Coordinates of C-alpha atoms in Angstrom, one line a residue:
M1 CA 18.8 89.9 -47.4
S2 CA 17.2 88.3 -44.4
S3 CA 17.5 84.8 -45.9
M4 CA 21.2 85.5 -46.2
I5 CA 21.5 86.5 -42.5
N6 CA 19.4 83.4 -41.6
N7 CA 21.7 81.1 -43.7
L8 CA 24.8 82.7 -42.1
G9 CA 23.3 82.3 -38.6
T10 CA 22.4 78.7 -39.2
K11 CA 25.8 77.8 -40.6
L12 CA 27.5 79.5 -37.7
F13 CA 25.3 77.7 -35.1
K14 CA 25.8 74.4 -36.9
S15 CA 29.6 74.8 -36.9
V16 CA 29.6 75.8 -33.2
T17 CA 27.5 72.7 -32.3
D18 CA 29.7 70.4 -34.3
K19 CA 32.8 71.7 -32.6
A20 CA 31.2 71.4 -29.2
G21 CA 30.2 67.8 -30.1
D22 CA 33.7 67.0 -31.0
L23 CA 35.1 68.5 -27.9
G24 CA 32.5 66.6 -25.8
D25 CA 33.5 63.3 -27.5
K26 CA 37.2 64.0 -26.9
F27 CA 36.5 64.8 -23.2
E28 CA 34.5 61.7 -22.8
S29 CA 37.2 59.4 -24.2
E30 CA 39.9 61.1 -22.2
F31 CA 37.9 60.9 -19.0
S32 CA 37.1 57.2 -19.5
R33 CA 40.8 56.5 -20.2
L34 CA 41.8 58.4 -17.1
S35 CA 39.2 56.5 -14.9
Q36 CA 40.4 53.2 -16.3
N37 CA 44.0 54.1 -15.4
I38 CA 43.0 55.1 -11.9
T39 CA 41.0 51.9 -11.5
A40 CA 44.0 49.9 -12.6
E41 CA 46.3 51.6 -10.1
V42 CA 44.0 51.2 -7.3
D43 CA 43.5 47.5 -8.1
S44 CA 47.3 47.0 -8.1
I45 CA 47.6 48.8 -4.7
V46 CA 44.8 46.7 -3.1
T47 CA 46.4 43.5 -4.6
E48 CA 49.7 44.4 -3.0
V49 CA 48.1 45.2 0.4
I50 CA 46.2 41.9 0.3
S51 CA 49.3 40.0 -0.5
L52 CA 51.3 41.4 2.4
S53 CA 52.3 38.8 5.0
A54 CA 50.5 38.6 8.3
F55 CA 53.6 39.9 10.1
I56 CA 53.7 43.1 8.1
K57 CA 50.0 43.7 8.6
F58 CA 50.4 43.1 12.4
T59 CA 53.4 45.5 12.6
L60 CA 51.5 48.2 10.6
V61 CA 48.5 47.9 13.0
I62 CA 50.7 48.2 16.1
L63 CA 52.5 51.3 14.6
C64 CA 49.2 52.9 13.8
V65 CA 47.9 52.3 17.4
L66 CA 51.2 53.6 18.9
L67 CA 50.9 56.7 16.6
I68 CA 47.3 57.3 17.8
F69 CA 48.4 56.9 21.4
A70 CA 51.3 59.4 20.9
I71 CA 49.0 61.9 19.3
I72 CA 46.5 61.6 22.2
R73 CA 49.2 61.9 24.8
L74 CA 50.9 64.9 23.2
G75 CA 47.5 66.5 22.7
A76 CA 46.5 66.0 26.3
F77 CA 49.9 67.5 27.4
G78 CA 49.3 70.5 25.1
W79 CA 45.8 71.0 26.6
R80 CA 47.1 70.8 30.1
C81 CA 49.7 73.4 29.4
I82 CA 47.2 75.7 27.8
F83 CA 44.8 75.4 30.7
Y84 CA 47.5 75.9 33.3
K85 CA 48.7 79.0 31.5
A86 CA 45.1 80.3 31.1
K87 CA 44.5 79.7 34.8
S88 CA 47.6 81.6 35.9
W89 CA 46.8 84.4 33.5
L90 CA 43.3 84.7 35.0
K91 CA 44.8 84.7 38.6
V92 CA 47.4 87.4 37.9
D93 CA 45.0 90.2 38.3
E94 CA 43.4 88.7 41.4
N95 CA 46.6 88.2 43.3
R96 CA 48.2 91.6 42.4
P97 CA 47.8 94.2 45.2
P98 CA 47.1 97.8 44.3
P99 CA 50.3 99.9 43.9
Q100 CA 51.4 101.5 47.0
V101 CA 53.2 104.8 47.7
I102 CA 55.2 105.3 50.9
L103 CA 56.1 108.9 51.7
L104 CA 59.1 110.1 53.5
M105 CA 58.2 113.2 55.7
P106 CA 60.9 115.7 56.8
T107 CA 61.6 116.0 60.5
E108 CA 63.2 118.7 62.7
N109 CA 66.7 117.3 62.6
G110 CA 66.9 117.3 58.9
H111 CA 66.2 113.6 58.3
Y112 CA 63.2 112.0 56.8
R113 CA 60.8 109.6 58.4
R114 CA 58.3 107.3 56.8
S115 CA 54.7 108.4 56.6
S116 CA 52.3 106.3 58.7
L117 CA 50.0 106.0 55.8
V118 CA 50.3 103.9 52.6
Y119 CA 48.4 105.3 49.7
T120 CA 47.0 103.4 46.8
D121 CA 46.9 104.7 43.2
Q122 CA 43.4 106.2 43.4
Q123 CA 44.4 108.6 46.2
T124 CA 48.0 109.2 45.4
K125 CA 47.8 112.2 43.1
N126 CA 45.7 114.4 45.4
I127 CA 47.3 113.3 48.7
L128 CA 50.9 113.8 47.3
D129 CA 50.0 117.3 46.2
R130 CA 48.6 118.2 49.6
L131 CA 51.5 116.7 51.4
E132 CA 53.9 118.5 49.2
R133 CA 52.2 121.8 50.1
D134 CA 52.2 120.8 53.8
S135 CA 55.9 119.9 53.8
L136 CA 56.8 123.2 52.1
E137 CA 55.0 124.9 55.0
I138 CA 56.8 122.8 57.5
F139 CA 60.2 123.7 55.9
N140 CA 59.3 127.4 56.0
E141 CA 58.5 127.2 59.8
Y142 CA 62.0 126.0 60.7
D143 CA 65.0 128.3 60.9
S144 CA 67.1 126.2 58.7
P145 CA 65.4 123.8 56.3
P146 CA 66.9 120.3 56.3
K147 CA 69.3 119.3 53.7
K148 CA 67.9 117.4 50.8
T149 CA 71.0 115.2 50.6
S150 CA 70.6 113.9 54.1
V151 CA 67.9 111.3 53.3
T152 CA 68.3 108.2 55.4
P153 CA 67.8 105.3 53.2
L154 CA 65.3 102.7 54.2
K155 CA 66.9 99.8 55.9
T156 CA 67.2 96.9 53.6
R157 CA 68.1 93.4 54.5
E158 CA 71.8 92.8 53.8
A159 CA 73.1 89.5 52.7
P160 CA 75.1 87.6 55.2
P161 CA 78.9 87.6 54.6
P162 CA 80.2 84.6 52.7
P163 CA 81.4 81.8 54.8
T164 CA 85.1 81.6 55.4
P165 CA 86.8 78.5 54.2
P166 CA 88.1 76.2 57.0
K167 CA 91.8 76.3 57.6
P168 CA 93.7 73.3 56.2
Q169 CA 95.1 71.0 58.7
S170 CA 98.5 69.5 58.2
L171 CA 98.7 65.7 58.1
R172 CA 101.6 63.9 59.6
I173 CA 102.5 60.8 57.8
G174 CA 103.8 57.9 59.8
K175 CA 102.8 59.1 63.2
D176 CA 99.7 58.0 65.2
V177 CA 97.5 60.9 66.3
G178 CA 96.2 60.1 69.6

């Protein structure tokens, strides 16, 4: 029984090695044919390039040099743009002042006046709460609290009126104007 298994294993191993050998031979022949075809194509391309006239070679060299210069120029322009943007992005936080709050305080005559202090965002919440309490106390001290609709707006710079067009002058034909 063991000799039968040995014979079967030997026959199986022999058939696998025969098939692998056949496949290896086929691969070798196909690979050598492919490499010969590639070599023939490269030889024909090299022959065509060598046979080009001097004018065409010179033109190709000039075009390649111009292409390289264009790539360098556009690359440098792109880098300049990127550096400019990066510099402006970095300076945005440096140049931005902290946010400010200007308060309007109620007065006796029912109008509002600007507070003398300008508060930045760190102080704003606590100070606004305190001023709101203080202003409610001020309102309660007066006989009649000021109207909330009588807020005087801050003066803004108005645009100058548009210039009036000059009046047309009548022209007299044939007479001297002295």
